[in-house]
Short mmCIF file of N, CA, C and O in Angstrom, two decimals:
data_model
loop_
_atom_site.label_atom_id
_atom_site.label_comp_id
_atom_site.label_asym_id
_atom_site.label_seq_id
_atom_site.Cartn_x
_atom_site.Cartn_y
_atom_site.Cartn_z
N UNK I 1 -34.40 6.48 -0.31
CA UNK I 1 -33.38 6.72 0.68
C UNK I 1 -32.27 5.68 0.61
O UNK I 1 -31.17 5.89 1.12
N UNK I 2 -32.55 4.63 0.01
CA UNK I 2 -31.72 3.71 0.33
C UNK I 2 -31.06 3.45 -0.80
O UNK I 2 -30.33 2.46 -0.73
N UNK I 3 -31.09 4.05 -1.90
CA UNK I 3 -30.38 4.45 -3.03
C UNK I 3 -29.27 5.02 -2.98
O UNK I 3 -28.21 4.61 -3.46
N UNK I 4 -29.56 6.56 -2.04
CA UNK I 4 -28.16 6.98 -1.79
C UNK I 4 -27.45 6.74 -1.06
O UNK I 4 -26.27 7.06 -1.20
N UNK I 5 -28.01 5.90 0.26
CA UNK I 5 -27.49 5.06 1.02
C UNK I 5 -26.21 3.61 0.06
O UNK I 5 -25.06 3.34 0.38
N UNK I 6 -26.74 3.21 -0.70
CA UNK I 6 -26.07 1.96 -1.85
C UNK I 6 -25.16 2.85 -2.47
O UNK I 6 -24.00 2.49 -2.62
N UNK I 7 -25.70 4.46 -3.02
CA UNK I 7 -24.87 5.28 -3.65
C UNK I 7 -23.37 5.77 -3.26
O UNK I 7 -22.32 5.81 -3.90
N UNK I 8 -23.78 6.19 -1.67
CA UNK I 8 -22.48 6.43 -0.79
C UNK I 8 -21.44 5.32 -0.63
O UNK I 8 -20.22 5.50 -0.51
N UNK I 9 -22.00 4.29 -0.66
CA UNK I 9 -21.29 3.09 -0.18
C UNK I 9 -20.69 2.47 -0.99
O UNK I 9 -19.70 1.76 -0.80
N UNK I 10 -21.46 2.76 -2.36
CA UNK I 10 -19.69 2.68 -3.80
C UNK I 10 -19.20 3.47 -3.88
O UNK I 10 -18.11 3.20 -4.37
N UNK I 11 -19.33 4.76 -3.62
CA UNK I 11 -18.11 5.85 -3.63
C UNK I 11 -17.37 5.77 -3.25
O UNK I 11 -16.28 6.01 -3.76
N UNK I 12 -17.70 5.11 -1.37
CA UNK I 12 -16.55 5.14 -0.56
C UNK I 12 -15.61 3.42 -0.67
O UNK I 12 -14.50 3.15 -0.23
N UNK I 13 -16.37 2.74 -1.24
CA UNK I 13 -15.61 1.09 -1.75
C UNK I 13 -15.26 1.75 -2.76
O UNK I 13 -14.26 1.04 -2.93
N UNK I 14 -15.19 2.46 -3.57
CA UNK I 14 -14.26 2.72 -4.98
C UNK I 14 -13.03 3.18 -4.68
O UNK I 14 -11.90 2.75 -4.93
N UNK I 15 -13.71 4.74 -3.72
CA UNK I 15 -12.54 5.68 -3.42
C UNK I 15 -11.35 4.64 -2.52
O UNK I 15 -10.16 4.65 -2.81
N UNK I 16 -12.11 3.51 -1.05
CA UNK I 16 -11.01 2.65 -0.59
C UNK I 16 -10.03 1.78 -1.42
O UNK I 16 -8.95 1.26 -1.16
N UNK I 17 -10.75 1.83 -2.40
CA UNK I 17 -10.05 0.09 -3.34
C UNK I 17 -9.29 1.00 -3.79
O UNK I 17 -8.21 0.83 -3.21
N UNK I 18 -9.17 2.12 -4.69
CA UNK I 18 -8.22 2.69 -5.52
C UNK I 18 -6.95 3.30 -5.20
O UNK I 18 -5.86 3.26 -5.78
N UNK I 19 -7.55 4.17 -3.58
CA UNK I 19 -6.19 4.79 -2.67
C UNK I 19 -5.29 3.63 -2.24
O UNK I 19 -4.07 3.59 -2.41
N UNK I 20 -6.25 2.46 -1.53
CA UNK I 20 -5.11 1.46 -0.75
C UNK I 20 -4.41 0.72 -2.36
O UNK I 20 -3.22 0.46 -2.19
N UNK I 21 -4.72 0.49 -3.28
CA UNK I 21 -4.32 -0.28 -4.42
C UNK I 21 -3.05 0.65 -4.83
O UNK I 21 -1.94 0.11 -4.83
N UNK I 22 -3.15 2.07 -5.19
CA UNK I 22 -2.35 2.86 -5.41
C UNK I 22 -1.34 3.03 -4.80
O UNK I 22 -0.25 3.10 -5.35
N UNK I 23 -1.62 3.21 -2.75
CA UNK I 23 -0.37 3.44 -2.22
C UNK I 23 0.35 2.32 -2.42
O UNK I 23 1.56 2.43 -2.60
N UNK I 24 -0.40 0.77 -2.43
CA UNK I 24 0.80 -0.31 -2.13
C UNK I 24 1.67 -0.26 -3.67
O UNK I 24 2.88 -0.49 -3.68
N UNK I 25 1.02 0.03 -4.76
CA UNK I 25 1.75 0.55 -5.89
C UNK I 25 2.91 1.44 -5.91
O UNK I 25 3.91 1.39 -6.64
N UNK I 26 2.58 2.32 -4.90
CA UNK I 26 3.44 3.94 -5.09
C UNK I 26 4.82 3.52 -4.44
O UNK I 26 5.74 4.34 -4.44
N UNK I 27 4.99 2.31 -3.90
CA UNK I 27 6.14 1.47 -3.12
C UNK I 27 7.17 0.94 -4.61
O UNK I 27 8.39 0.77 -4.60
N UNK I 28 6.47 0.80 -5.52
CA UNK I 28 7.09 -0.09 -6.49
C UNK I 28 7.29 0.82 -7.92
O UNK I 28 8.07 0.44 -8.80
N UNK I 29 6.61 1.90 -8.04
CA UNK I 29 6.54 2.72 -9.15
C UNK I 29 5.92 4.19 -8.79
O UNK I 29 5.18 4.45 -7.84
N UNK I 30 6.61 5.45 -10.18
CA UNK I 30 5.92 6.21 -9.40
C UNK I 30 4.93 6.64 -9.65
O UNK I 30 4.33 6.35 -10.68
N UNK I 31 4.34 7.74 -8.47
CA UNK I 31 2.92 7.92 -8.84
C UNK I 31 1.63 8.11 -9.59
O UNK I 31 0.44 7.97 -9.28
N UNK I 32 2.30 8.49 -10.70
CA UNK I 32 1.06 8.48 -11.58
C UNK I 32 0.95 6.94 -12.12
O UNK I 32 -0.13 6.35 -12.18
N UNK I 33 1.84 6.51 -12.40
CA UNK I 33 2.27 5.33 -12.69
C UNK I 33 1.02 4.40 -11.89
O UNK I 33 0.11 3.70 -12.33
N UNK I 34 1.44 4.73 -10.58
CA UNK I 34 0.88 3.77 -9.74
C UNK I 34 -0.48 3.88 -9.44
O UNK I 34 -1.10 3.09 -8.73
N UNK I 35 -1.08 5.14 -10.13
CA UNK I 35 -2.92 5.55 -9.86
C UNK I 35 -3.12 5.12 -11.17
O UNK I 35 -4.20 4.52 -11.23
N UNK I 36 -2.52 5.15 -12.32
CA UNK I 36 -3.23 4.27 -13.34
C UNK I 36 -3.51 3.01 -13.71
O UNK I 36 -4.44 2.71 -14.46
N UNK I 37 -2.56 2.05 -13.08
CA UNK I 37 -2.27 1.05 -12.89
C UNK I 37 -3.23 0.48 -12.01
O UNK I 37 -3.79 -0.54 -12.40
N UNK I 38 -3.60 1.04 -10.64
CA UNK I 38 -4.70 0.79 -9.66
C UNK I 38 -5.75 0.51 -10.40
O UNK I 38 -6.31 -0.58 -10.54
N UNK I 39 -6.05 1.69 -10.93
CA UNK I 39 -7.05 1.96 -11.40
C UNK I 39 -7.51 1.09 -12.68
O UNK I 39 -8.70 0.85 -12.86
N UNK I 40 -6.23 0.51 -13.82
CA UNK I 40 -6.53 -0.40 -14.38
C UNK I 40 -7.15 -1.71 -13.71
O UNK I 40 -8.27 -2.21 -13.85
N UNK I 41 -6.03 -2.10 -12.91
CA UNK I 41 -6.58 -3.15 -12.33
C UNK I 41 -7.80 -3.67 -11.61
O UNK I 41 -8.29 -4.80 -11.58
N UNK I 42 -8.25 -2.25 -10.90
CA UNK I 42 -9.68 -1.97 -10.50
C UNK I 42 -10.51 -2.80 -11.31
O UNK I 42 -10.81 -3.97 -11.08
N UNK I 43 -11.08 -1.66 -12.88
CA UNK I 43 -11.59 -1.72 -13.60
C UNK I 43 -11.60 -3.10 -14.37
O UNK I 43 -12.57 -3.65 -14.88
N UNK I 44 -10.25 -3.52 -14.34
CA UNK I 44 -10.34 -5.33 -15.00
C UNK I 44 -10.73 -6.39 -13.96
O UNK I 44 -10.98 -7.55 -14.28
N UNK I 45 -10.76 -6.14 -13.27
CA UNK I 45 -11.32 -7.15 -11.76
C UNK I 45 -12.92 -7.22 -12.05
O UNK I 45 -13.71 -8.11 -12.38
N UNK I 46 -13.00 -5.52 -11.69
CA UNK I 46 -14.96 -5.46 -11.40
C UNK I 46 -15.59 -5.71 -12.83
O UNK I 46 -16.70 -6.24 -12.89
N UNK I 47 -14.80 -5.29 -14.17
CA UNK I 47 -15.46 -5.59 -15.43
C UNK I 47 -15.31 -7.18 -15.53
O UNK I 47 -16.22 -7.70 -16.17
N UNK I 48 -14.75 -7.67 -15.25
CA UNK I 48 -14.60 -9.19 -15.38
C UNK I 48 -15.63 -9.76 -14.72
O UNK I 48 -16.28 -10.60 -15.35
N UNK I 49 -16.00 -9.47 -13.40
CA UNK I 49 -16.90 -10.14 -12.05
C UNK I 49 -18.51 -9.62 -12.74
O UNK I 49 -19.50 -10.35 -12.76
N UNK I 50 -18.47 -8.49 -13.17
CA UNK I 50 -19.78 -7.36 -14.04
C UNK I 50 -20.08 -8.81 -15.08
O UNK I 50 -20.99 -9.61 -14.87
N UNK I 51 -19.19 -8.89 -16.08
CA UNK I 51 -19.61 -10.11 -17.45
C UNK I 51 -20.27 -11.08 -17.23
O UNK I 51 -20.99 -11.66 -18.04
N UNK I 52 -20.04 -11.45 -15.69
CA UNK I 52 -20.56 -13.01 -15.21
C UNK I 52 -22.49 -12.88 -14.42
O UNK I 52 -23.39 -13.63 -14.05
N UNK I 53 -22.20 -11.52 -14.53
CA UNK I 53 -23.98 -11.10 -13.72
C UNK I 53 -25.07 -11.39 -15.19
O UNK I 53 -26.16 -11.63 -14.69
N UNK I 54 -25.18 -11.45 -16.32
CA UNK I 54 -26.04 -11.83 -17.02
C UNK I 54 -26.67 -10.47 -16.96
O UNK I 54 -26.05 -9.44 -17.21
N UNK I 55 -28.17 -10.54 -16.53
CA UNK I 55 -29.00 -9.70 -16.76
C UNK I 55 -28.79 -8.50 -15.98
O UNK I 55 -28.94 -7.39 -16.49
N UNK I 56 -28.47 -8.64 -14.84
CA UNK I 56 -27.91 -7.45 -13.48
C UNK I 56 -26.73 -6.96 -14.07
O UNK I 56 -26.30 -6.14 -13.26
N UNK I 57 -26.07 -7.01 -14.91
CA UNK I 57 -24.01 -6.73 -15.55
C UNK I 57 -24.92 -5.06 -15.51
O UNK I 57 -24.43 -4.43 -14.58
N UNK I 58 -25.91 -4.32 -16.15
CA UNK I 58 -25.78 -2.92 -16.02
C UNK I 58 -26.13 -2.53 -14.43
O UNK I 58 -25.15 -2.29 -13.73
N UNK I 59 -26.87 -2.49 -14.09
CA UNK I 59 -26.77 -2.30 -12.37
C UNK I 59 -25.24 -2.42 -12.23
O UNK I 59 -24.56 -1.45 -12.54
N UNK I 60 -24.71 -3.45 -11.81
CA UNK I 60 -23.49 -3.34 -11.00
C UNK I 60 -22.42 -2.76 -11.76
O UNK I 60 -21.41 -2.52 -11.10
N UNK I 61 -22.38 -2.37 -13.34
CA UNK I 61 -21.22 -1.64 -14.09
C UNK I 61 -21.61 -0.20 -13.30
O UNK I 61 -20.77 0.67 -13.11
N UNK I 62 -23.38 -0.04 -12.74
CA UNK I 62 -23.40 1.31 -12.91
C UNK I 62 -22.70 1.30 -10.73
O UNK I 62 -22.21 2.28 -10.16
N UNK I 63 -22.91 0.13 -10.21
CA UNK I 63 -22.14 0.55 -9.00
C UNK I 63 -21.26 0.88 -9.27
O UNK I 63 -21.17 2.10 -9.32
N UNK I 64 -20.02 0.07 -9.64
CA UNK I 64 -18.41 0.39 -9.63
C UNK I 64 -18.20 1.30 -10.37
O UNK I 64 -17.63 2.26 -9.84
N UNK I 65 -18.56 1.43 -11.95
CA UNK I 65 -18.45 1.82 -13.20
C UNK I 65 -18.39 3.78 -12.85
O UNK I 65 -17.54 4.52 -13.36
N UNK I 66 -19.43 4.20 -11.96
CA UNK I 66 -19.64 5.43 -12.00
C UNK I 66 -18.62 6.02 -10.72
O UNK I 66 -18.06 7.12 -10.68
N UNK I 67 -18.58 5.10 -9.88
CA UNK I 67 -18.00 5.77 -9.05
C UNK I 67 -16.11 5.87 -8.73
O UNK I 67 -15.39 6.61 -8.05
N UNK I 68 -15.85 4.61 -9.72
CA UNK I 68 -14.71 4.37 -10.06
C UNK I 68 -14.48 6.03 -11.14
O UNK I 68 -13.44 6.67 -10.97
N UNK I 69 -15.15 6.35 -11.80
CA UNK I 69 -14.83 7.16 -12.70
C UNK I 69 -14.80 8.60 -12.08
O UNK I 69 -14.34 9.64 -12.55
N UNK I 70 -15.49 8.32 -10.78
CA UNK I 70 -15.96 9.70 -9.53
C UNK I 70 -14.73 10.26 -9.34
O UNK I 70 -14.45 11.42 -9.65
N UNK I 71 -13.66 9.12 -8.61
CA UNK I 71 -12.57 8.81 -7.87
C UNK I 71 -11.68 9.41 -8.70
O UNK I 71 -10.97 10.40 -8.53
N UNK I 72 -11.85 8.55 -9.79
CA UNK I 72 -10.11 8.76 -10.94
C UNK I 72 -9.60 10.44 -10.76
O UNK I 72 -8.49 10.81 -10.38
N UNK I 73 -10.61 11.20 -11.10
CA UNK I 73 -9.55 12.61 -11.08
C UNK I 73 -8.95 13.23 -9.67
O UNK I 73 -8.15 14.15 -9.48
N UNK I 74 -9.66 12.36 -8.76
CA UNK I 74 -8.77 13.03 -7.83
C UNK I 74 -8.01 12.09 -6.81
O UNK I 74 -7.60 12.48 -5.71
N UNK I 75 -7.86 10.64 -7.37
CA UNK I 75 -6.70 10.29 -7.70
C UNK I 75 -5.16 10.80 -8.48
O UNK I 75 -3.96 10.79 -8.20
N UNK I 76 -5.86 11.14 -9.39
CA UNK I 76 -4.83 11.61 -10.37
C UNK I 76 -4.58 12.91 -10.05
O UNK I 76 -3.80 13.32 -10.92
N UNK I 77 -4.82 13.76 -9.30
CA UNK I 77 -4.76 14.61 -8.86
C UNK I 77 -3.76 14.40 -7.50
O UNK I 77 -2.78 15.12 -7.34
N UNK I 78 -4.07 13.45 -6.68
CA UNK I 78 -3.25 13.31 -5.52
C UNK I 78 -1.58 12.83 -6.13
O UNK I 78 -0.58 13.49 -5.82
N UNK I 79 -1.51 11.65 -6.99
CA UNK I 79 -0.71 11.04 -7.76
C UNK I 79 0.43 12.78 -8.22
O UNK I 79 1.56 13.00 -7.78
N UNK I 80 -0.11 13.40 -8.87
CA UNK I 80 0.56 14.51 -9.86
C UNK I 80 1.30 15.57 -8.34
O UNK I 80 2.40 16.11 -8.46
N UNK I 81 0.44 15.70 -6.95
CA UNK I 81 1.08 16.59 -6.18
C UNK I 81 1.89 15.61 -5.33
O UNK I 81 2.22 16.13 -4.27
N UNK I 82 2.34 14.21 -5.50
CA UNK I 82 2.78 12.83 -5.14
C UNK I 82 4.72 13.07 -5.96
O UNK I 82 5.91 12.85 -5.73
N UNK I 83 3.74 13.71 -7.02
CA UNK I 83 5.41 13.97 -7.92
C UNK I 83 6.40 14.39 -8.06
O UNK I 83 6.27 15.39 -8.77
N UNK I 84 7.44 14.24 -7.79
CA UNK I 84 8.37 15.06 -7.50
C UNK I 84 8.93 16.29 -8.86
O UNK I 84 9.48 15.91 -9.90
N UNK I 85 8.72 17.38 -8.63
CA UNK I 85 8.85 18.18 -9.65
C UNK I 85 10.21 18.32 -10.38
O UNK I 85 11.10 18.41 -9.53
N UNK I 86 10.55 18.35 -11.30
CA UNK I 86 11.70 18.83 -12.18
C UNK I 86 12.24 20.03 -12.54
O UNK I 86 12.38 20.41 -13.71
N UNK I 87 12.61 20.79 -11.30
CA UNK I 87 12.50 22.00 -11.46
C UNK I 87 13.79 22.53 -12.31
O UNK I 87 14.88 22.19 -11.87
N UNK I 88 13.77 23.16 -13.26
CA UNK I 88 14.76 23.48 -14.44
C UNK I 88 15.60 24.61 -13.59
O UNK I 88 16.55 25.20 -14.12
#
């Protein structure tokens, strides 16, 4: 039980870190721009903090690692209807 309990609770720390990272982005660049960029930065933070765990680095790649990857498409999904279209 307390698995998916730990489970829920990186989804929703992934899904928070990436939306609030993105909008303060979406101020300075645009949106897709600014969900990849989040999302880089995400990923170089927690892979950096992951290198320093030694023996635990797979456990915690698989906290962030999976749920960061949960998030991304519908990030990128919010980002793309974020866009302003080019209508010909």
């Amino acid at each position: 039980m307390m698995d998916i309990a730990f489970g829920l609770f990186a989804l929703a720390y992934s899904g928070l870190v990436l939306f609030t990272v993105a909008s303060s982005l979406r101020r300075l660049m645009p949106p897709m721009r600014a969900a990849l960029t989040a999302f880089a930065l995400s990923a170089g933070v927690h892979g950096a903090t992951t290198l320093m765990l030694g023996e635990n680095a797979m456990l915690a790649f698989a906290f962030w690692g999976i749920p960061h990857l949960l998030i991304l498409p519908l990030l990128l999904l919010s980002a793309r209807r974020q866009t302003p279209s080019t209508g010909a």
